[in-house]
PDB file of C-alpha atoms in Angstrom:
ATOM      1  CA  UNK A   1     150.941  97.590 100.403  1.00 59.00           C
ATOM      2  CA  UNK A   2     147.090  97.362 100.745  1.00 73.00           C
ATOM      3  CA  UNK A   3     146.280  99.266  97.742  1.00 91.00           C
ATOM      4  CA  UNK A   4     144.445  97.777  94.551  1.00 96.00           C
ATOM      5  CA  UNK A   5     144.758 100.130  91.842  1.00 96.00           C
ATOM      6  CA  UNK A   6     142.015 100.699  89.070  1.00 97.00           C
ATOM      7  CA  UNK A   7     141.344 101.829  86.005  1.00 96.00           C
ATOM      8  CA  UNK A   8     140.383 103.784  83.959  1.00 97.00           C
ATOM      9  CA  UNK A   9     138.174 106.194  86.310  1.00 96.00           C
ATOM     10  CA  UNK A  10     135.581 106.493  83.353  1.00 97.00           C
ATOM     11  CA  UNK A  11     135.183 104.739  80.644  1.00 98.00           C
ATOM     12  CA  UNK A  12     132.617 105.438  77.427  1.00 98.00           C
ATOM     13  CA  UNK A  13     131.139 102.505  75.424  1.00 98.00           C
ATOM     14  CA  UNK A  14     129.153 102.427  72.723  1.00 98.00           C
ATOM     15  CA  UNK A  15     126.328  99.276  73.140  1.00 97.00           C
ATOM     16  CA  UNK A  16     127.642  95.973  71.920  1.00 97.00           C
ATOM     17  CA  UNK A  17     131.098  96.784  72.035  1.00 98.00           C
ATOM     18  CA  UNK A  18     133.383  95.597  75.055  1.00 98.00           C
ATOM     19  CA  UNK A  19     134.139  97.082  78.223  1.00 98.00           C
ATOM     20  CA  UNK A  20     137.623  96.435  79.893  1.00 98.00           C
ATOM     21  CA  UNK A  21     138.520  97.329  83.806  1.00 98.00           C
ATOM     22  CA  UNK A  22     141.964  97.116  84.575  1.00 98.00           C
ATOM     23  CA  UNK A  23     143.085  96.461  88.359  1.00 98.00           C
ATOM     24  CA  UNK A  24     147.045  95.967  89.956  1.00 97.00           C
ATOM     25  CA  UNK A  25     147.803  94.894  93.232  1.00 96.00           C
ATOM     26  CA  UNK A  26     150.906  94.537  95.511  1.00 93.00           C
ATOM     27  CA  UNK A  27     150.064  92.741  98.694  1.00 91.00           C
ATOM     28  CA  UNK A  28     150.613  88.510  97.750  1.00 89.00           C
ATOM     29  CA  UNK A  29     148.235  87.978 100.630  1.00 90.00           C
ATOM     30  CA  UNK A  30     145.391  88.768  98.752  1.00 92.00           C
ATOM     31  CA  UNK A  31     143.365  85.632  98.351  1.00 90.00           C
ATOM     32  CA  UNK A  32     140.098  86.710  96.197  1.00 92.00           C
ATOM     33  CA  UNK A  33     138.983  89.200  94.048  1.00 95.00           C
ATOM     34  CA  UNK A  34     135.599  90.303  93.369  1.00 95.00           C
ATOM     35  CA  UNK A  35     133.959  93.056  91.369  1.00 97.00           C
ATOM     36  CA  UNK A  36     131.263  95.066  92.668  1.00 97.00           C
ATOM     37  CA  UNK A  37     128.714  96.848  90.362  1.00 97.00           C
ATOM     38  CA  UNK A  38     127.055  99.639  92.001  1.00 96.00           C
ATOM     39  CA  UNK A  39     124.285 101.927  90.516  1.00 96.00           C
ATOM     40  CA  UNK A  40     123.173 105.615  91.267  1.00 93.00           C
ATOM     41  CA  UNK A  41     121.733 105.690  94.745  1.00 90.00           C
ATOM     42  CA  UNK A  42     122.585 102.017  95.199  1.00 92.00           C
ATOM     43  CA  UNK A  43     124.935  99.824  97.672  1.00 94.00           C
ATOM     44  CA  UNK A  44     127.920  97.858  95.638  1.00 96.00           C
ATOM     45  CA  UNK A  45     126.528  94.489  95.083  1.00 95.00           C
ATOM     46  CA  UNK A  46     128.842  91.174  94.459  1.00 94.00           C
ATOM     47  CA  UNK A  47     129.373  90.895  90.200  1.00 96.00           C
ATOM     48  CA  UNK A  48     131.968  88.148  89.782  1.00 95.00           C
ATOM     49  CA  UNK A  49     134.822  87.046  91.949  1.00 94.00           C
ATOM     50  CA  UNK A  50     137.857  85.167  91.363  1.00 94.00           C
ATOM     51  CA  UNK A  51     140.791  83.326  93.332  1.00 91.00           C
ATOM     52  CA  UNK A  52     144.482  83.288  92.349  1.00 90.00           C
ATOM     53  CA  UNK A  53     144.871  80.024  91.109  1.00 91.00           C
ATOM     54  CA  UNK A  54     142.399  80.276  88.405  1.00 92.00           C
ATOM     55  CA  UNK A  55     143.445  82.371  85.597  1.00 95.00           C
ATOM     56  CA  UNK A  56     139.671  82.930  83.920  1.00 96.00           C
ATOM     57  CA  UNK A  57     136.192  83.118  84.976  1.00 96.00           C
ATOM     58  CA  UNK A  58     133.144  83.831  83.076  1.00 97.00           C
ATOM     59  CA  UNK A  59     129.678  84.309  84.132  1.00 96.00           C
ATOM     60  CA  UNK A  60     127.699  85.158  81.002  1.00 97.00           C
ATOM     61  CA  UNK A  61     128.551  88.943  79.869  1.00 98.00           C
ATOM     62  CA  UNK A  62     131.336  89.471  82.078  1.00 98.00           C
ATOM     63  CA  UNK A  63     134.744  87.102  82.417  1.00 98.00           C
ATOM     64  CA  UNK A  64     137.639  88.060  85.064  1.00 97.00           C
ATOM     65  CA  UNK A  65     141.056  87.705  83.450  1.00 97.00           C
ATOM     66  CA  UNK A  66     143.490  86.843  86.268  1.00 97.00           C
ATOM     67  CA  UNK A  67     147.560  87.450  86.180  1.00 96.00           C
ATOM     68  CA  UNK A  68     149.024  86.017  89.180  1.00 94.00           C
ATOM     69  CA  UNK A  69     152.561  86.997  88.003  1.00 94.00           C
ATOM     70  CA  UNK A  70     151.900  90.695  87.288  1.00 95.00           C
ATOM     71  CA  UNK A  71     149.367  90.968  90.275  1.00 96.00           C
ATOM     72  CA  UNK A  72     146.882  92.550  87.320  1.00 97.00           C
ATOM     73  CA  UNK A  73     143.222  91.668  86.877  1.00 97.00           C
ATOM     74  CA  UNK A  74     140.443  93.103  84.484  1.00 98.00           C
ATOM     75  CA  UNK A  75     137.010  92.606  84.375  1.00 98.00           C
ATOM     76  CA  UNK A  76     135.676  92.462  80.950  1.00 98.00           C
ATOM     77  CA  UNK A  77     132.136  92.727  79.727  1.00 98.00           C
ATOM     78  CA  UNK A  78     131.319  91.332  76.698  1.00 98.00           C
ATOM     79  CA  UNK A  79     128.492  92.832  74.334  1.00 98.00           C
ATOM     80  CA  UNK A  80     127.850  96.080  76.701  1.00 98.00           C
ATOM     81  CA  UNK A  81     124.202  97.131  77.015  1.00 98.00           C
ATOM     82  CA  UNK A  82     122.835 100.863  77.862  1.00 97.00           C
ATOM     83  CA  UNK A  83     121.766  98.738  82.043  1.00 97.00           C
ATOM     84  CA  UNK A  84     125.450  97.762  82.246  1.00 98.00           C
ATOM     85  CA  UNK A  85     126.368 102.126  82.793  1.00 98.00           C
ATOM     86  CA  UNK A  86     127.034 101.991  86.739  1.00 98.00           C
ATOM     87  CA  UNK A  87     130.015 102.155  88.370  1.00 97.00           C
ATOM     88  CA  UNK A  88     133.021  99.396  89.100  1.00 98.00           C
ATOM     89  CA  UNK A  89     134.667  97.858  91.537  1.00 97.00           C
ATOM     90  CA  UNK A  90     137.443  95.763  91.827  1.00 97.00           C
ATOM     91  CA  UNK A  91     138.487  94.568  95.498  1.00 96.00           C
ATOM     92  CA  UNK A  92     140.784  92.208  97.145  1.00 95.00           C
ATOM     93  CA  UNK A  93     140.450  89.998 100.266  1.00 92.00           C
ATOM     94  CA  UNK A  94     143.266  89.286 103.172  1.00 87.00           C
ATOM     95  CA  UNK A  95     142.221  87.245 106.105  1.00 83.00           C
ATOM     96  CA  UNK A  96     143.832  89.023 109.028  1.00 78.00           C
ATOM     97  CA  UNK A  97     141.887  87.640 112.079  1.00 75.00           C
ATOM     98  CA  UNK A  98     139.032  88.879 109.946  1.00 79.00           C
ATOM     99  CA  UNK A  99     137.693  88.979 106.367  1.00 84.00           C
ATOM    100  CA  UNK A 100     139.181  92.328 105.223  1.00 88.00           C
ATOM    101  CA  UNK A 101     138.011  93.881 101.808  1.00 92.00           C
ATOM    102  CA  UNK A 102     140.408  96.619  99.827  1.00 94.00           C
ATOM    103  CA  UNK A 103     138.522  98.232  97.210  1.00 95.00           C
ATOM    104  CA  UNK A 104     139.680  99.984  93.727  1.00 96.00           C
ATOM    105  CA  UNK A 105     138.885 103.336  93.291  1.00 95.00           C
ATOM    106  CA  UNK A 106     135.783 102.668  90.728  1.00 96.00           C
ATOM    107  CA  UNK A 107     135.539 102.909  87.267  1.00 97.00           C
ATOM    108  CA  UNK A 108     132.285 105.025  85.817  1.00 97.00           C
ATOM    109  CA  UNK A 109     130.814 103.034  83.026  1.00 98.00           C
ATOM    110  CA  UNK A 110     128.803 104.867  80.324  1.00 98.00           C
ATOM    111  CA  UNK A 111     127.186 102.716  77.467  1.00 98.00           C
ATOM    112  CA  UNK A 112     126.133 104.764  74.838  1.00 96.00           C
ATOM    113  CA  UNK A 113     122.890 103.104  72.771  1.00 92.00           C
TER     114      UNK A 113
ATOM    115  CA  UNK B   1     112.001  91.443 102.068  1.00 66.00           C
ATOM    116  CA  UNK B   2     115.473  89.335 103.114  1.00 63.00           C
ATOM    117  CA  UNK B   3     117.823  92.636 102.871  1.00 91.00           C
ATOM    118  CA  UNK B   4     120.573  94.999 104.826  1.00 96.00           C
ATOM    119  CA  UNK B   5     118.836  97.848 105.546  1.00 96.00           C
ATOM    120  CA  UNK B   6     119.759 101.477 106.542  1.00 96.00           C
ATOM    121  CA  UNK B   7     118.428 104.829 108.328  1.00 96.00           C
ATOM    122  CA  UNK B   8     118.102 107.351 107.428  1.00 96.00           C
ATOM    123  CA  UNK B   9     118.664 107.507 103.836  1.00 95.00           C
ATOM    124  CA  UNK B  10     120.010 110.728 104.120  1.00 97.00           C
ATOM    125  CA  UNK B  11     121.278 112.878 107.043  1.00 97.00           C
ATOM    126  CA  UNK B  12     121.955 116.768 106.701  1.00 97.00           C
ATOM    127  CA  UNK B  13     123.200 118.185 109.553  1.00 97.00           C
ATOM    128  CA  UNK B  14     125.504 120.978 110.905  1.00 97.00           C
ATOM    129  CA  UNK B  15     129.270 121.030 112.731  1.00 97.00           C
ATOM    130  CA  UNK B  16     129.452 120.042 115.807  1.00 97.00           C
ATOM    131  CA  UNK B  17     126.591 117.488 116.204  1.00 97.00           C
ATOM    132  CA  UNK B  18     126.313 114.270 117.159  1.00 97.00           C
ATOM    133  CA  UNK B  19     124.336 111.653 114.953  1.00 97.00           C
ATOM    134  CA  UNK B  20     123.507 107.844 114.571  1.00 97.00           C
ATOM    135  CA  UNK B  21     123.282 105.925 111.405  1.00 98.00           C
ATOM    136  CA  UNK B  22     121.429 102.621 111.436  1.00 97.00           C
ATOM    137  CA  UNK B  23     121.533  99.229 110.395  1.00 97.00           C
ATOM    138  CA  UNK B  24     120.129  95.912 110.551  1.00 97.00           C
ATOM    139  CA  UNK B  25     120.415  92.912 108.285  1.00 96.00           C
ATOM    140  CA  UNK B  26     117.966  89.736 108.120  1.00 95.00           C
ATOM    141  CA  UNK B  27     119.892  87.496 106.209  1.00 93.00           C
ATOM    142  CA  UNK B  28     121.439  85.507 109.069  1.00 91.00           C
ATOM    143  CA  UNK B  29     124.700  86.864 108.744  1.00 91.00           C
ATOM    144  CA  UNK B  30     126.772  87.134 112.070  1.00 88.00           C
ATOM    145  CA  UNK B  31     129.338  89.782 110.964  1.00 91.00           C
ATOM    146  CA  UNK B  32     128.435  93.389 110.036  1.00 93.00           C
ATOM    147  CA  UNK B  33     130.287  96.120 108.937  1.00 94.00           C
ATOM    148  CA  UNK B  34     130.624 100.001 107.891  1.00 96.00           C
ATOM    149  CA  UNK B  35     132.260 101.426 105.391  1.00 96.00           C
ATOM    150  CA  UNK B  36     132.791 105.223 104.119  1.00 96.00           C
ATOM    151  CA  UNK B  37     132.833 106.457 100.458  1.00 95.00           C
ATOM    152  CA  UNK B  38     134.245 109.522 100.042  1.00 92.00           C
ATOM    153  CA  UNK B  39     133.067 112.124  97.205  1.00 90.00           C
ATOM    154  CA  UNK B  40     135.224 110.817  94.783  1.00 88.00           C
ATOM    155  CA  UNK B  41     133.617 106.924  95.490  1.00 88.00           C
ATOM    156  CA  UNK B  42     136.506 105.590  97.066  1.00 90.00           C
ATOM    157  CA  UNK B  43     135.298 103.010  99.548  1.00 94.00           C
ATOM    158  CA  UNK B  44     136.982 102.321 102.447  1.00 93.00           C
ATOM    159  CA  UNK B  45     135.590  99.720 105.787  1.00 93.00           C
ATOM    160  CA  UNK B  46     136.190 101.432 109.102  1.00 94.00           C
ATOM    161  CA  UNK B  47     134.631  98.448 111.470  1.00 92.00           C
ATOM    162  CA  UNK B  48     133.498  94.819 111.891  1.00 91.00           C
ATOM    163  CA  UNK B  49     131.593  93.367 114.457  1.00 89.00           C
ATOM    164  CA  UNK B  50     131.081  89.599 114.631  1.00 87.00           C
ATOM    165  CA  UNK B  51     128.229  88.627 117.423  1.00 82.00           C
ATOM    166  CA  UNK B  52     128.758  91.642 118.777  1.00 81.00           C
ATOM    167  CA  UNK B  53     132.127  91.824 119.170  1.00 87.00           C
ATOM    168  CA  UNK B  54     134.126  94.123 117.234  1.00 88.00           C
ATOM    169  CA  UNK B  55     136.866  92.286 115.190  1.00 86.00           C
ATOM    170  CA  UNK B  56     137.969  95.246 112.456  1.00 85.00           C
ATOM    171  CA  UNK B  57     138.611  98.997 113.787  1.00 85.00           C
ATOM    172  CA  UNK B  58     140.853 100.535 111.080  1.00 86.00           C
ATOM    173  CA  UNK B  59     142.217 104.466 111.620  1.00 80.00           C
ATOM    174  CA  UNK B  60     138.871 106.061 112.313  1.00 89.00           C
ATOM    175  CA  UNK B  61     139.145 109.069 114.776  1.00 91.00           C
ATOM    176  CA  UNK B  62     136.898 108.203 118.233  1.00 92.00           C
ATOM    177  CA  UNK B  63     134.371 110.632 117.230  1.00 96.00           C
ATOM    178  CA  UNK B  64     133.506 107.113 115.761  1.00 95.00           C
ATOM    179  CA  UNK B  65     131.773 104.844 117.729  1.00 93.00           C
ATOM    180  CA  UNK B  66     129.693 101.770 116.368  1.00 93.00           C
ATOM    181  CA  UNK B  67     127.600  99.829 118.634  1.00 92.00           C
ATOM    182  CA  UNK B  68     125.957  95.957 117.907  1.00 92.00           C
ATOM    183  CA  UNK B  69     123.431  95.474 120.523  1.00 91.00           C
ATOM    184  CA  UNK B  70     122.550  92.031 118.726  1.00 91.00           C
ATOM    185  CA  UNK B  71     123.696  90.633 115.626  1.00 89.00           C
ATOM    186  CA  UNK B  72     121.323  91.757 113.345  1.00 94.00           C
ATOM    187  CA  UNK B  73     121.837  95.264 114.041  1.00 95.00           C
ATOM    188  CA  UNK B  74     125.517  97.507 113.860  1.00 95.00           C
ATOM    189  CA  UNK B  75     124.921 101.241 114.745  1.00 96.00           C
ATOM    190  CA  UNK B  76     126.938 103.831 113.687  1.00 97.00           C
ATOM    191  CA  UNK B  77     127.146 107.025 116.082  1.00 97.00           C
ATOM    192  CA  UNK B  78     129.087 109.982 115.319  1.00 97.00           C
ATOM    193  CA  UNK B  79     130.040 113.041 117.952  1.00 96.00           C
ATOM    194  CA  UNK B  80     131.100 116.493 117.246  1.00 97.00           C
ATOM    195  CA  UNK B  81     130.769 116.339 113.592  1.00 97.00           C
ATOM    196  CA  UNK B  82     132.828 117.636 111.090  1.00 97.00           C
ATOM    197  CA  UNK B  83     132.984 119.072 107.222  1.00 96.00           C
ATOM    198  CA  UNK B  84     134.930 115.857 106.846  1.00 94.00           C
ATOM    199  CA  UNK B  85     132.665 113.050 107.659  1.00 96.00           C
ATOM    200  CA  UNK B  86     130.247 114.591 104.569  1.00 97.00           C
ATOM    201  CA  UNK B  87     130.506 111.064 102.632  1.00 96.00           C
ATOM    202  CA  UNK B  88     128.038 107.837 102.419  1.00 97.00           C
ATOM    203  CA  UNK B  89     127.976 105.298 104.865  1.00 97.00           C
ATOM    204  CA  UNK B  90     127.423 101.699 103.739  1.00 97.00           C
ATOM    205  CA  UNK B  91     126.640  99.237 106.160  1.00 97.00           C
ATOM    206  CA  UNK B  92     127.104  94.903 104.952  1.00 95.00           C
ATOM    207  CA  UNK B  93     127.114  91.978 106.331  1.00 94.00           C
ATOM    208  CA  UNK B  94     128.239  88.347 105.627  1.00 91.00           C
ATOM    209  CA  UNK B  95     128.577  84.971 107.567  1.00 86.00           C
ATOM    210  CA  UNK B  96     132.358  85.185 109.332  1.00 78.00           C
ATOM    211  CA  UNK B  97     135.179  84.087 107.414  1.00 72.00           C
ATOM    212  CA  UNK B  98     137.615  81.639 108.831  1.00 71.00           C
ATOM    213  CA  UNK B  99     141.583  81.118 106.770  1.00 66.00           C
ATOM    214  CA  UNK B 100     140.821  81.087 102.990  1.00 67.00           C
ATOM    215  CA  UNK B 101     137.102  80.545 103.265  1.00 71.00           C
ATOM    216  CA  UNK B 102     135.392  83.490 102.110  1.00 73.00           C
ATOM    217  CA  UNK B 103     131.616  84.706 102.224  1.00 78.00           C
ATOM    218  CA  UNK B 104     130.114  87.648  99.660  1.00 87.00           C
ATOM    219  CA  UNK B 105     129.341  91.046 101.597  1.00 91.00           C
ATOM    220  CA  UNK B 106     125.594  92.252 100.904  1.00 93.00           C
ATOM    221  CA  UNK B 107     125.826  95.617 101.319  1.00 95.00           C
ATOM    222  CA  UNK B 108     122.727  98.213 102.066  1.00 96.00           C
ATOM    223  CA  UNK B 109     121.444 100.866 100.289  1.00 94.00           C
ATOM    224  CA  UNK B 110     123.918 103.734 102.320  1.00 96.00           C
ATOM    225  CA  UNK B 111     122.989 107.089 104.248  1.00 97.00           C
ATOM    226  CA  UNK B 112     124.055 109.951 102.668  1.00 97.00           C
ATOM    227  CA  UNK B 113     125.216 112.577 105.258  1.00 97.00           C
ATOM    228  CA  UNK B 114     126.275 116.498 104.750  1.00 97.00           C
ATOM    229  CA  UNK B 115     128.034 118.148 107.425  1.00 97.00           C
ATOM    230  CA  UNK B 116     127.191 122.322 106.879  1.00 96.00           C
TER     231      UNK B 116
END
């Protein structure tokens, strides 16, 4: 199956509080997963990535939580500010012949000030 | 400014006719790609082209045709238009991937287009 399934599909935050993106995948050849934050009027642009044998990775605000077992990730963001509001994406890689990218369907984040 | 860059920005246009999106990147890269993100953001890649030669052609119909004349630039041209193919077009590129190695896509800034 090359689906990756996110969510929530919007999410409200109030500032300093913590934003959580939840993503589930089936396909075991999926070798790395980034997130993509992409703003109004804006292409997706790399956040953080991951790759399956690593179970955390943090990059100031925002840490990837990695379940190889469950085939679940989640993209946290720690002390949400007002510039974080854009929307999410979670995506997996398969190499078939070619770099191929499966996206989540986005999560809208809204941080309230 | 070192970037992927599109044109137009936006494209309105009615059933039925035929229109070209384009791109070029000058970051290097030697792989380009589109994608399609449908109203409700869902974002899906339709083709890859590494130095000119196209590597990725998921289920798009033939009305479809992208064209790399050089590997700075992937063109996107579209016949006989329909109500369907209202969505934004991202272009990206990224140095080609070989096995497990993998490169970050920089994406550009998309074209909007409305089929009336």
């Amino acid at each position: 199956q090359q689906q990756v399934k996110q969510s929530p599909q919007s999410l409200i935050v109030q500032k300093g509080g913590i934003s959580i993106i939840n993503c589930a995948y089936e396909n075991t050849a999926f070798d790395y997963f980034p997130w993509y934050q992409q703003f109004p009027g804006k292409g997706p642009a790399l956040l953080i990535a991951i790759r399956p044998d690593v179970s955390e990775k943090k990059e100031g605000r925002f840490t990837i939580s990695f379940n190889k077992s469950a085939k679940q990730f989640s993209l946290h963001i720690m002390d949400s500010q007002p510039g974080d509001s854009a929307t999410y994406f979670c995506a997996a890689r398969y190499y078939q012949g070619a770099q191929k990218l499966v996206f989540g369907q986005g999560t809208r984040l809204t941080i309230n000030p | 400014d070192t970037a992927v860059s599109q044109t137009p920005k936006y494209l309105v246009t009615q059933m039925g006719n035929d229109k070209s999106i384009k791109c070029e990147q000058n970051l290097g890269h030697d792989t380009m790609y589109w994608y399609k993100q449908d109203s409700k953001k869902f974002l899906k890649i339709m083709f890859s082209y590494n130095n000119k030669e196209l590597i990725i052609n998921e289920t798009v119909p033939n009305r479809f045709s992208p064209k790399s004349p050089d590997k700075a630039h992937l063109n996107l041209h579209i016949n006989s238009l329909e109500l369907g193919d209202s969505a934004v077009y991202f272009c990206a590129s990224s140095q080609r991937t070989s096995g497990r190695l993998t490169y970050e896509q920089y994406f550009g800034p998309g074209t909007r287009l409305t089929v009336t």
